[in-house]
Short mmCIF file of C-alpha atoms in Angstrom, two decimals:
data_model
loop_
_atom_site.label_atom_id
_atom_site.label_comp_id
_atom_site.label_asym_id
_atom_site.label_seq_id
_atom_site.Cartn_x
_atom_site.Cartn_y
_atom_site.Cartn_z
CA MET A 1 -15.93 11.00 -10.26
CA LYS A 2 -16.42 7.74 -11.70
CA ILE A 3 -17.31 4.56 -9.83
CA ILE A 4 -15.25 2.02 -11.01
CA ASN A 5 -14.77 -2.02 -10.47
CA ILE A 6 -12.99 -4.09 -12.69
CA LYS A 7 -12.95 -7.48 -11.07
CA THR A 8 -13.86 -10.52 -13.22
CA TYR A 9 -17.12 -11.37 -10.68
CA ILE A 10 -18.22 -9.98 -7.39
CA LEU A 11 -19.25 -12.61 -4.17
CA GLY A 12 -22.10 -11.18 -2.62
CA VAL A 13 -22.25 -10.51 1.25
CA ALA A 14 -24.81 -13.09 1.48
CA VAL A 15 -21.72 -15.65 0.64
CA LEU A 16 -19.48 -14.44 3.26
CA PHE A 17 -19.49 -17.75 5.17
CA SER A 18 -21.03 -19.82 2.85
CA ALA A 19 -18.74 -22.03 1.64
CA SER A 20 -21.36 -23.84 -0.64
CA SER A 21 -22.67 -21.08 -1.91
CA CYS A 22 -19.15 -19.81 -2.62
CA ILE A 23 -18.26 -22.93 -4.83
CA GLY A 24 -21.37 -22.68 -6.31
CA ASP A 25 -21.13 -18.88 -7.69
CA PHE A 26 -17.55 -19.58 -9.03
CA GLU A 27 -18.50 -22.72 -10.68
CA GLU A 28 -21.41 -21.46 -12.40
CA PHE A 29 -19.35 -18.12 -13.63
CA ASN A 30 -16.01 -20.54 -14.77
CA GLN A 31 -18.22 -22.94 -16.50
CA GLN A 32 -19.60 -20.16 -18.64
CA LYS A 33 -16.48 -18.85 -19.27
CA VAL A 34 -14.45 -21.59 -19.91
CA GLY A 35 -16.71 -24.10 -22.13
CA GLY A 36 -18.50 -26.68 -19.44
CA PRO A 37 -17.37 -28.81 -16.21
CA GLU A 38 -14.77 -30.55 -18.14
CA ASN A 39 -12.58 -27.70 -18.85
CA PHE A 40 -13.50 -26.24 -15.44
CA TYR A 41 -11.55 -28.48 -13.67
CA ALA A 42 -8.98 -29.25 -15.98
CA ASP A 43 -5.41 -27.78 -15.13
CA PHE A 44 -6.66 -26.34 -11.84
CA THR A 45 -9.13 -23.69 -12.80
CA ALA A 46 -11.13 -23.76 -9.90
CA ILE A 47 -7.95 -22.52 -7.82
CA THR A 48 -6.20 -20.40 -10.30
CA ASP A 49 -8.85 -18.02 -11.60
CA PRO A 50 -9.68 -16.89 -7.88
CA MET A 51 -6.06 -16.71 -7.14
CA LYS A 52 -5.65 -14.22 -10.39
CA ALA A 53 -8.71 -12.33 -9.13
CA ILE A 54 -7.24 -11.89 -5.63
CA GLN A 55 -3.98 -10.18 -7.22
CA ARG A 56 -6.25 -8.21 -9.68
CA GLY A 57 -8.44 -7.25 -6.46
CA PHE A 58 -5.36 -4.88 -5.20
CA GLN A 59 -6.29 -2.19 -7.55
CA ALA A 60 -9.92 -2.95 -7.68
CA ASP A 61 -12.07 0.06 -7.10
CA TYR A 62 -8.99 1.95 -6.44
CA GLN A 63 -10.44 5.51 -6.82
CA LEU A 64 -12.64 4.95 -3.56
CA ALA A 65 -10.76 2.22 -1.76
CA THR A 66 -7.21 4.27 -2.06
CA ASN A 67 -6.69 7.36 -4.49
CA LEU A 68 -8.98 9.42 -2.59
CA ASN A 69 -7.78 8.54 1.21
CA ALA A 70 -4.39 6.74 1.94
CA ASP A 71 -2.99 8.09 -1.33
CA MET A 72 -3.77 11.73 -0.57
CA PHE A 73 -2.93 11.77 2.93
CA SER A 74 0.71 9.98 2.04
CA GLY A 75 1.76 13.54 0.11
CA MET A 76 2.03 11.81 -3.01
CA PHE A 77 -1.21 12.42 -4.50
CA SER A 78 -3.86 15.29 -4.59
CA THR A 79 -6.79 16.31 -6.70
CA ALA A 80 -8.05 19.39 -8.55
CA SER A 81 -11.47 18.00 -8.86
CA GLN A 82 -14.26 19.41 -6.22
CA PHE A 83 -15.72 16.25 -4.95
CA ASN A 84 -18.56 16.98 -2.58
CA GLY A 85 -18.49 20.74 -3.27
CA GLY A 86 -14.87 20.62 -2.33
CA THR A 87 -15.69 19.15 1.27
CA ASN A 88 -14.35 15.66 1.27
CA ASN A 89 -11.81 13.40 2.56
CA LEU A 90 -8.89 15.99 1.79
CA THR A 91 -10.38 18.62 3.94
CA TYR A 92 -10.78 15.70 6.85
CA LEU A 93 -14.79 15.39 6.28
CA MET A 94 -14.86 11.40 5.90
CA MET A 95 -16.95 10.21 3.07
CA ASP A 96 -18.32 7.28 4.24
CA GLY A 97 -19.69 6.35 0.55
CA TRP A 98 -16.01 6.53 -0.18
CA ASN A 99 -14.12 4.68 2.88
CA ASN A 100 -17.18 1.78 2.72
CA ARG A 101 -14.67 0.31 -0.29
CA ILE A 102 -11.61 -0.32 2.03
CA ILE A 103 -13.24 -3.37 3.59
CA ALA A 104 -15.24 -4.44 0.83
CA ARG A 105 -12.41 -5.21 -1.08
CA GLN A 106 -10.78 -7.27 1.71
CA GLN A 107 -14.06 -9.25 1.60
CA ASP A 108 -13.81 -9.87 -1.73
CA THR A 109 -10.31 -11.13 -1.25
CA PHE A 110 -11.04 -13.51 1.75
CA ASN A 111 -14.13 -14.55 -0.21
CA TYR A 112 -12.22 -15.36 -2.84
CA SER A 113 -10.01 -17.51 -0.47
CA ILE A 114 -12.93 -19.68 1.13
CA VAL A 115 -13.46 -20.55 -2.85
CA ILE A 116 -10.18 -21.68 -3.41
CA ASP A 117 -10.14 -23.53 -0.10
CA ASN A 118 -13.41 -25.65 -0.85
CA ALA A 119 -12.28 -26.17 -4.44
CA ALA A 120 -9.24 -27.86 -3.20
CA LYS A 121 -11.39 -30.09 -0.77
CA SER A 122 -14.31 -30.60 -3.33
CA TYR A 123 -12.77 -31.16 -6.74
CA TYR A 124 -8.83 -31.73 -5.85
CA ASN A 125 -8.93 -33.84 -2.79
CA GLY A 126 -5.64 -35.82 -1.84
CA ILE A 127 -3.59 -33.03 -3.72
CA ASP A 128 -0.88 -31.42 -1.54
CA PHE A 129 -1.43 -27.54 -2.52
CA THR A 130 1.26 -26.42 0.27
CA ALA A 131 2.93 -23.78 -1.58
CA THR A 132 -0.43 -22.39 -3.43
CA PHE A 133 -1.69 -22.18 -0.03
CA ALA A 134 1.26 -20.35 1.23
CA MET A 135 1.27 -17.83 -1.47
CA LYS A 136 -2.78 -17.16 -1.00
CA LYS A 137 -1.53 -16.55 2.82
CA VAL A 138 0.85 -14.07 1.89
CA LEU A 139 -2.03 -12.12 -0.48
CA LYS A 140 -4.29 -12.19 2.53
CA VAL A 141 -1.81 -10.75 4.51
CA LEU A 142 -0.91 -8.01 2.27
CA VAL A 143 -4.69 -7.24 1.94
CA ALA A 144 -5.16 -7.38 5.64
CA ALA A 145 -2.46 -5.22 6.52
CA ARG A 146 -3.33 -2.45 4.42
CA VAL A 147 -6.87 -2.35 5.99
CA SER A 148 -5.65 -2.41 9.69
CA ASP A 149 -3.15 0.46 8.92
CA ARG A 150 -6.11 2.51 7.74
CA HIS A 151 -8.86 1.34 10.35
CA GLY A 152 -6.95 -0.35 12.99
CA PRO A 153 -8.73 -3.60 14.48
CA VAL A 154 -9.49 -6.01 11.31
CA VAL A 155 -11.44 -8.84 10.73
CA TYR A 156 -8.57 -11.43 9.97
CA SER A 157 -8.04 -14.64 11.89
CA LYS A 158 -11.72 -15.04 12.42
CA TYR A 159 -13.28 -14.21 9.46
CA ASP A 160 -14.57 -17.35 8.61
CA THR A 161 -15.48 -18.55 11.89
CA PRO A 162 -18.67 -16.51 13.09
CA ASN A 163 -19.94 -16.75 16.38
CA SER A 164 -22.82 -18.83 17.18
CA ASN A 165 -24.82 -15.75 17.17
CA GLY A 166 -23.65 -15.16 13.50
CA ILE A 167 -21.74 -11.87 14.72
CA THR A 168 -17.61 -12.35 13.30
CA ASP A 169 -15.14 -10.62 15.86
CA PHE A 170 -12.06 -8.44 14.79
CA ASP A 171 -8.29 -9.16 15.83
CA SER A 172 -7.44 -5.94 17.78
CA GLN A 173 -4.48 -4.35 15.56
CA GLN A 174 -1.71 -5.97 18.16
CA ASP A 175 -3.18 -9.03 17.54
CA ALA A 176 -3.37 -8.89 13.93
CA TYR A 177 0.08 -7.93 13.73
CA ASN A 178 1.22 -10.86 15.58
CA ASN A 179 -1.33 -13.23 13.42
CA PHE A 180 0.30 -11.62 10.57
CA ILE A 181 4.18 -12.57 11.41
CA HIS A 182 2.92 -15.93 12.55
CA ASP A 183 1.17 -16.52 9.19
CA LEU A 184 3.93 -15.33 7.13
CA THR A 185 6.70 -17.55 9.12
CA ILE A 186 4.44 -20.11 8.40
CA ALA A 187 4.27 -19.44 4.41
CA ILE A 188 8.19 -18.91 4.57
CA ALA A 189 8.79 -22.16 5.67
CA ASP A 190 6.19 -23.78 3.51
CA PHE A 191 7.63 -22.17 0.14
CA GLN A 192 11.33 -23.49 1.26
CA LYS A 193 9.93 -26.98 1.64
CA VAL A 194 8.32 -27.37 -2.22
CA GLN A 195 11.16 -25.00 -3.21
CA ASN A 196 13.45 -27.73 -2.01
CA THR A 197 11.84 -30.72 -3.64
CA SER A 198 12.73 -32.38 -6.72
CA ALA A 199 11.52 -31.75 -9.64
CA THR A 200 9.46 -34.65 -9.61
CA GLN A 201 7.45 -33.98 -6.35
CA ASN A 202 4.66 -31.33 -5.99
CA VAL A 203 4.46 -31.30 -9.23
CA GLU A 204 0.43 -30.20 -9.48
CA ASP A 205 1.43 -27.50 -6.48
CA LYS A 206 4.21 -26.22 -8.44
CA ALA A 207 2.04 -25.88 -11.73
CA VAL A 208 -0.83 -23.97 -9.88
CA VAL A 209 1.26 -21.34 -8.22
CA LYS A 210 3.07 -20.90 -11.70
CA LYS A 211 -0.44 -20.58 -13.48
CA SER A 212 -1.54 -17.97 -10.98
CA ASP A 213 1.23 -16.21 -10.34
CA LEU A 214 1.02 -12.20 -11.82
CA ILE A 215 4.16 -11.37 -9.95
CA TYR A 216 6.77 -13.97 -10.16
CA GLY A 217 5.45 -16.39 -12.99
CA GLY A 218 5.62 -19.19 -10.57
CA ASP A 219 8.98 -18.54 -8.84
CA ILE A 220 8.51 -19.84 -5.43
CA GLY A 221 12.12 -18.43 -4.11
CA LYS A 222 10.82 -15.08 -4.70
CA TRP A 223 7.66 -15.71 -2.97
CA ALA A 224 9.73 -16.95 0.03
CA LYS A 225 11.64 -13.47 -0.13
CA LEU A 226 8.64 -11.34 -0.33
CA ALA A 227 6.94 -13.23 2.71
CA ASN A 228 10.20 -12.49 4.55
CA SER A 229 10.36 -8.94 3.41
CA LEU A 230 6.87 -8.40 4.30
CA LYS A 231 7.93 -9.94 7.75
CA LEU A 232 10.44 -7.31 8.06
CA ARG A 233 8.63 -4.51 6.99
CA LEU A 234 5.29 -5.57 9.73
CA ALA A 235 8.52 -5.76 12.45
CA LEU A 236 9.80 -2.40 11.84
CA ARG A 237 6.07 -1.30 12.22
CA MET A 238 5.57 -2.62 15.21
CA SER A 239 8.57 -0.78 16.60
CA TYR A 240 7.29 1.74 18.66
CA ALA A 241 4.55 -0.37 20.21
CA ASP A 242 6.23 -3.28 20.89
CA PRO A 243 10.01 -2.90 20.67
CA ALA A 244 11.26 -6.61 21.94
CA LYS A 245 8.83 -8.07 19.61
CA SER A 246 9.71 -5.83 17.03
CA LYS A 247 13.25 -6.88 17.35
CA GLN A 248 12.80 -10.48 17.56
CA TYR A 249 10.65 -10.72 14.34
CA ALA A 250 12.95 -8.52 12.64
CA GLU A 251 16.15 -10.05 13.43
CA GLU A 252 14.36 -13.59 12.49
CA ALA A 253 13.71 -11.92 9.10
CA LEU A 254 17.17 -10.67 8.64
CA ALA A 255 18.82 -14.11 9.65
CA SER A 256 16.09 -16.21 7.69
CA SER A 257 17.74 -18.47 4.82
CA ALA A 258 15.00 -17.29 2.74
CA GLY A 259 16.75 -14.03 1.82
CA LEU A 260 15.11 -10.37 1.23
CA ILE A 261 14.29 -8.96 -1.72
CA SER A 262 17.22 -7.16 -2.03
CA ASP A 263 17.52 -6.55 -5.83
CA ASN A 264 15.28 -4.99 -8.17
CA ALA A 265 15.01 -8.18 -10.25
CA ASP A 266 12.86 -9.39 -7.28
CA ASN A 267 10.26 -6.69 -7.06
CA ALA A 268 6.80 -7.61 -6.58
CA LEU A 269 4.77 -5.93 -8.95
CA ILE A 270 1.53 -7.50 -9.99
CA SER A 271 0.90 -7.43 -13.73
CA VAL A 272 -2.67 -5.94 -13.83
CA GLY A 273 -2.78 -5.25 -17.67
CA GLN A 274 -5.07 -1.75 -17.41
CA HIS A 275 -3.78 0.06 -14.29
CA GLU A 276 -6.71 2.15 -12.93
CA LEU A 277 -5.00 5.35 -12.49
CA SER A 278 -3.92 5.37 -16.01
CA PHE A 279 -7.86 6.85 -16.60
CA ILE A 280 -8.07 8.37 -13.17
CA ILE A 281 -5.44 10.54 -14.18
CA TYR A 282 -5.05 10.81 -17.85
CA SER A 283 -9.09 10.48 -19.01
CA TRP A 284 -10.88 11.70 -15.87
CA GLY A 285 -8.07 14.55 -14.46
CA ASP A 286 -9.57 13.27 -10.88
CA CYS A 287 -5.66 12.71 -9.47
CA SER A 288 -2.89 14.89 -9.35
CA VAL A 289 0.74 15.14 -7.81
CA GLY A 290 0.75 15.79 -4.33
CA ALA A 291 2.39 19.21 -3.43
CA PRO A 292 4.97 17.81 -0.51
CA ILE A 293 6.29 15.19 -3.20
CA MET A 294 7.22 17.85 -5.67
CA ALA A 295 8.64 20.15 -3.42
CA TYR A 296 10.94 17.93 -1.86
CA MET A 297 12.19 16.69 -5.43
CA ASN A 298 12.44 20.02 -6.68
CA GLY A 299 14.75 20.50 -3.87
CA PHE A 300 16.74 17.74 -4.02
CA LYS A 301 17.21 18.39 -7.64
CA ASP A 302 15.98 14.60 -7.58
CA PRO A 303 16.69 12.75 -11.43
CA ARG A 304 13.67 10.64 -10.82
CA LEU A 305 11.53 13.75 -10.88
CA SER A 306 10.52 13.37 -14.48
CA ALA A 307 9.80 9.70 -14.17
CA TYR A 308 7.52 10.58 -11.24
CA ALA A 309 5.61 13.48 -12.72
CA ASN A 310 4.49 15.30 -16.27
CA PRO A 311 5.44 18.82 -16.26
CA ALA A 312 2.60 21.41 -15.46
CA THR A 313 0.74 22.38 -18.59
CA ASP A 314 -0.59 25.78 -17.01
CA PRO A 315 1.21 28.90 -18.26
CA ALA A 316 0.57 30.46 -14.71
CA THR A 317 2.86 27.73 -12.98
CA TYR A 318 5.57 28.38 -15.79
CA ILE A 319 8.97 30.49 -14.30
CA ASN A 320 10.65 32.71 -17.49
CA GLY A 321 8.04 30.73 -19.93
CA LYS A 322 9.56 27.43 -18.84
CA PRO A 323 7.18 24.57 -17.73
CA GLN A 324 7.40 23.43 -14.24
CA TYR A 325 6.73 20.60 -12.04
CA ILE A 326 4.61 21.41 -9.04
CA GLY A 327 1.58 19.53 -7.37
CA ILE A 328 -1.64 20.95 -5.45
CA ARG A 329 -1.56 21.24 -2.07
CA GLN A 330 -4.33 19.07 0.09
CA GLY A 331 -7.11 20.56 1.93
CA ILE A 332 -7.12 23.78 0.27
CA ASP A 333 -9.80 25.78 -1.16
CA LEU A 334 -9.91 24.37 -4.93
CA ILE A 335 -11.93 27.70 -6.14
CA ASN A 336 -13.75 26.23 -9.23
CA GLY A 337 -11.78 22.92 -9.32
CA GLN A 338 -10.05 21.34 -12.59
CA PRO A 339 -10.50 24.85 -14.61
CA THR A 340 -8.29 26.38 -12.08
CA TYR A 341 -5.64 23.46 -10.89
CA GLY A 342 -6.12 20.90 -13.69
CA GLY A 343 -3.19 22.24 -15.41
CA TYR A 344 -0.74 21.34 -12.56
CA SER A 345 1.67 18.23 -12.84
CA GLN A 346 -0.07 15.05 -13.56
CA PRO A 347 1.58 11.70 -11.59
CA ALA A 348 3.26 9.43 -13.98
CA ALA A 349 5.20 6.02 -12.98
CA ARG A 350 7.99 5.48 -16.01
CA ALA A 351 10.10 2.90 -14.28
CA ALA A 352 12.83 1.21 -15.75
CA SER A 353 11.27 -1.87 -16.49
CA GLY A 354 7.78 0.00 -17.92
CA ASP A 355 5.05 2.24 -17.35
CA TYR A 356 3.51 1.19 -14.05
CA PHE A 357 0.35 3.43 -14.82
CA SER A 358 0.11 1.65 -18.34
CA GLY A 359 -3.25 1.45 -19.95
CA VAL A 360 -2.16 -1.86 -21.08
CA ASN A 361 0.65 -3.62 -19.32
CA GLY A 362 0.22 -1.62 -15.80
CA LYS A 363 2.05 -2.89 -12.87
CA PHE A 364 0.80 -2.60 -9.15
CA LYS A 365 3.30 -2.11 -6.97
CA LEU A 366 3.52 -4.15 -3.60
CA PHE A 367 7.32 -4.17 -2.69
CA THR A 368 10.85 -3.04 -3.99
CA ALA A 369 14.53 -3.80 -3.07
CA ALA A 370 14.56 0.04 -2.10
CA GLU A 371 12.26 -0.52 0.67
CA THR A 372 14.24 -3.34 2.25
CA TRP A 373 17.23 -1.33 2.60
CA PHE A 374 15.74 1.38 4.28
CA LEU A 375 14.24 -1.30 6.43
CA LYS A 376 17.36 -2.56 7.20
CA ALA A 377 18.90 0.97 7.65
CA GLU A 378 16.37 1.59 10.47
CA ALA A 379 17.16 -1.68 11.94
CA ALA A 380 20.61 -1.01 12.03
CA LEU A 381 20.05 2.80 13.65
CA LYS A 382 17.75 0.54 16.59
CA GLY A 383 20.51 -2.17 17.08
CA TYR A 384 18.90 -5.01 15.33
CA SER A 385 21.08 -8.18 15.00
CA GLY A 386 22.14 -8.79 11.09
CA ALA A 387 20.83 -5.47 10.04
CA GLY A 388 24.03 -4.26 9.05
CA ASP A 389 25.55 -0.86 8.70
CA ALA A 390 23.12 2.03 8.59
CA GLN A 391 24.88 4.36 6.09
CA ALA A 392 25.58 1.74 3.51
CA ASP A 393 22.04 0.38 3.70
CA TYR A 394 20.74 3.98 3.35
CA GLN A 395 23.20 4.53 0.17
CA ALA A 396 21.81 0.87 -1.09
CA GLY A 397 18.26 1.81 -0.72
CA VAL A 398 18.82 5.05 -2.65
CA GLY A 399 20.68 3.54 -5.28
CA GLN A 400 17.98 0.62 -5.61
CA SER A 401 15.33 3.06 -6.14
CA PHE A 402 17.53 5.22 -8.89
CA GLY A 403 17.89 1.80 -10.45
CA GLU A 404 14.11 0.76 -10.20
CA TRP A 405 13.49 4.25 -12.04
CA GLY A 406 16.36 4.20 -14.84
CA LYS A 407 18.58 6.62 -13.04
CA SER A 408 21.53 4.61 -11.51
CA SER A 409 23.68 7.25 -13.29
CA ASP A 410 22.92 9.94 -11.10
CA VAL A 411 23.00 8.11 -7.80
CA ALA A 412 26.52 8.86 -6.75
CA ALA A 413 26.23 13.01 -7.01
CA TYR A 414 22.57 12.46 -5.73
CA LEU A 415 24.26 11.08 -2.21
CA ALA A 416 26.87 13.19 -2.33
CA ASP A 417 24.84 16.28 -1.96
CA GLY A 418 24.80 17.78 1.37
CA VAL A 419 23.19 21.14 0.98
CA SER A 420 20.13 20.66 -1.09
CA THR A 421 16.74 20.78 1.03
CA GLU A 422 12.81 20.48 0.36
CA ALA A 423 11.99 23.56 -1.84
CA PRO A 424 9.32 26.05 -0.60
CA TYR A 425 5.74 25.80 -2.32
CA ILE A 426 4.62 28.65 -4.39
CA ASP A 427 0.82 28.37 -5.38
CA PRO A 428 0.59 30.81 -8.74
CA LYS A 429 -3.25 30.61 -8.11
CA ASN A 430 -3.69 31.29 -3.94
CA ALA A 431 -0.73 32.84 -2.42
CA ASN A 432 -2.42 31.80 0.88
CA ASN A 433 -1.39 28.41 0.04
CA ASN A 434 2.33 29.17 -0.35
CA ILE A 435 5.03 27.74 2.12
CA LEU A 436 7.84 30.06 2.51
CA ALA A 437 11.91 29.23 3.23
CA GLY A 438 11.76 29.10 7.47
CA ASP A 439 8.33 27.63 7.77
CA SER A 440 7.73 24.60 9.91
CA GLN A 441 6.07 22.54 7.38
CA LEU A 442 9.33 22.67 5.20
CA SER A 443 12.21 20.01 6.15
CA THR A 444 15.75 21.23 6.73
CA ILE A 445 17.22 17.45 6.06
CA THR A 446 19.53 16.83 3.40
CA ILE A 447 20.43 14.05 1.49
CA ALA A 448 24.15 12.84 2.31
CA TRP A 449 24.81 10.86 5.14
CA ASN A 450 26.55 12.37 8.11
CA ASN A 451 27.52 10.12 11.07
CA SER A 452 27.77 12.98 13.21
CA ASP A 453 24.37 13.70 12.99
CA SER A 454 21.56 12.50 15.92
CA ASN A 455 19.65 9.32 15.73
CA GLU A 456 16.67 10.99 15.25
CA LYS A 457 18.23 12.89 12.45
CA LYS A 458 19.54 10.00 10.62
CA LEU A 459 16.01 8.40 10.82
CA GLU A 460 14.52 11.41 9.09
CA ARG A 461 16.85 11.19 6.61
CA ILE A 462 16.05 7.49 6.17
CA ILE A 463 12.48 7.94 5.99
CA THR A 464 12.27 10.79 3.67
CA GLN A 465 14.28 8.78 0.94
CA LYS A 466 12.16 5.84 2.00
CA TRP A 467 8.94 7.37 1.34
CA LEU A 468 10.39 8.96 -2.04
CA ALA A 469 11.03 5.50 -3.15
CA LEU A 470 7.85 4.25 -2.30
CA TYR A 471 6.17 5.83 -4.66
CA PRO A 472 3.64 5.24 -5.52
CA ASP A 473 2.36 3.14 -2.86
CA GLY A 474 0.32 5.81 -0.97
CA PRO A 475 -0.67 3.53 1.58
CA GLU A 476 2.97 2.26 2.77
CA ALA A 477 3.91 5.97 2.56
CA TRP A 478 1.33 7.30 4.53
CA ALA A 479 1.73 4.54 7.45
CA GLU A 480 5.20 5.27 7.83
CA GLN A 481 4.62 8.61 7.75
CA ARG A 482 2.39 8.45 10.33
CA ARG A 483 4.28 5.58 12.71
CA THR A 484 7.68 7.96 12.42
CA GLY A 485 6.39 11.70 11.73
CA TYR A 486 8.64 11.88 8.68
CA PRO A 487 8.78 12.95 5.88
CA VAL A 488 7.29 16.53 7.17
CA LEU A 489 4.40 17.02 5.23
CA PHE A 490 1.93 20.17 4.66
CA LYS A 491 -0.88 20.52 7.12
CA VAL A 492 -4.46 21.09 5.46
CA ARG A 493 -5.56 24.72 5.60
CA LYS A 494 -9.34 23.70 5.06
CA ASN A 495 -10.29 21.34 8.17
CA ASP A 496 -13.63 20.22 8.00
CA SER A 497 -14.01 17.54 10.64
CA GLY A 498 -15.71 19.72 13.16
CA GLY A 499 -12.79 19.15 15.18
CA LEU A 500 -12.64 15.35 15.19
CA ILE A 501 -9.00 16.03 13.68
CA ASN A 502 -6.57 18.19 15.17
CA THR A 503 -4.83 20.04 11.95
CA ASP A 504 -1.51 20.12 13.44
CA GLN A 505 -1.31 16.10 14.47
CA MET A 506 -3.11 15.40 10.94
CA ILE A 507 -5.62 12.25 10.03
CA ARG A 508 -4.48 9.23 12.04
CA ARG A 509 -7.08 6.61 10.58
CA ILE A 510 -10.08 6.27 8.76
CA PRO A 511 -13.19 6.08 10.56
CA PHE A 512 -15.33 2.66 10.27
CA THR A 513 -18.12 3.41 7.99
CA ASN A 514 -21.80 2.30 8.15
CA ASP A 515 -21.64 -0.45 6.05
CA THR A 516 -19.46 -2.20 9.20
CA LYS A 517 -21.29 -0.63 11.95
CA ASN A 518 -24.65 -2.59 10.24
CA SER A 519 -22.58 -5.61 9.26
CA THR A 520 -22.25 -8.65 11.04
CA PHE A 521 -18.79 -7.85 12.06
CA ASN A 522 -18.35 -7.12 15.68
CA TYR A 523 -18.50 -3.32 15.49
CA ALA A 524 -18.69 -2.60 18.99
CA GLN A 525 -15.68 -4.63 19.94
CA ALA A 526 -13.74 -2.96 17.28
CA VAL A 527 -14.31 0.19 18.96
CA GLN A 528 -13.09 -1.04 22.39
CA GLN A 529 -9.92 -2.14 20.76
CA LEU A 530 -9.29 1.09 19.04
CA GLY A 531 -9.04 2.39 22.69
CA GLY A 532 -10.53 5.78 21.34
CA PRO A 533 -13.24 7.04 19.71
CA ASP A 534 -14.04 5.98 15.95
CA THR A 535 -12.57 9.21 14.47
CA GLY A 536 -9.98 9.95 11.95
CA GLY A 537 -8.09 11.54 14.94
CA THR A 538 -7.70 8.30 17.01
CA LYS A 539 -4.13 7.15 16.64
CA LEU A 540 -3.70 3.25 15.83
CA TRP A 541 -1.89 0.68 18.22
CA TRP A 542 1.50 1.03 16.22
CA ASP A 543 1.50 4.90 16.35
CA LYS A 544 3.31 5.47 19.37
CA LYS A 545 6.07 7.47 19.02
#
């Protein structure tokens, strides 16, 4: 495993709450980069550069911050590499030195935010940056929500306002979610306010958004849709923990004039240049496809399969001499690692709009139209006003996903399939890993909508297809699987947690690391808010089903 970090620069922990130090560090870097202070302040570079860095930072340290935790637990990915002798996160021995990157990357984002705030005050005083700050607000919510969905309590609303003793408090996950919704609601209104101004108004603000925006190229209306769609996502995440507020927030999003990301033309994809998975997968061989996603796609005869993965190259996996798509089961004895399992299927992400995992023009997926329709389908099941018809929403979600991956011509036949189910898993290297027909770890859900099914079965169908459509967004997929119990995933065979994580219940969260315990963050408060021991077996606030 290689430790990677592609950020342009790193703000140290010492500048966490020091506005002057943040500005100084940033100014020194940029004046060297762009050729002196006259260029540094021109064209709002002191704001646009850190805004771009926040967006690029979503994939920074990707292997440790995301791929070796949430990605793997989602069922979408696995590995043939025997990290730490084959005893690690994947076998439920939590790796402190890996998992500490989760909060570290959030700190980078929030430090950049402080840089932007102080640059606006110090160098561009009097200019109205309403849309710029709304954009920054949405990005901060995205980052903090990903941290909270892994750890639980998160330092969010009080990040830059420590107590008098220098200790910074956490938000409980419940408070954090309400704060996320509050901030997104403000951002939606701010985007719409600027969007509705004439071409001669908010000129500087619009110019900064355009120059900073690696997602929509400065389209403020699309940013409003993203913020509103995120509001709907978070509202549904709360549905078992706080049904009343879930309904309230979801119905606000469904009724909002901002609209939702309902068509692939509005998908939120960050242009990152070289996607870090391009070398994690194809150069290092450290990331393979997960067994569950291949079992579902093989069983469903899913046309997206060739876009999501490459056929295995190991002849031992061939059937009648023909290469197959086969993933690696998480939490198994990898025997001798890559020499044994390295020839199983590699992940791919060949979308209609280009290769997400490209080493030159990669895209980091934040939110797509398919997710919106699946959220609406679930909201319709729950009777939320404005959600529409569950069947129509479900079918639209599948249709948008097929469109995203260039398979639209195949969607009608796929949606009509009321027979196909998840395929058994056969591991030609170790039969002990097999999951055969009739095993409770195999789902019996089909594809075609059936109005006579129970709401619970309809929910499994919705979330299973949503999970497939979320690929390759492992963190979101893992969060939804924990919240709903769907899709049905394979359990680890090798549990090295020492009893801290129940094999049948699976891992529920990532424990805080020593870096957090020894930081100026109020760790004792976070554990109290967690409501259970700081282990991988403790459920998060929204995990109430």
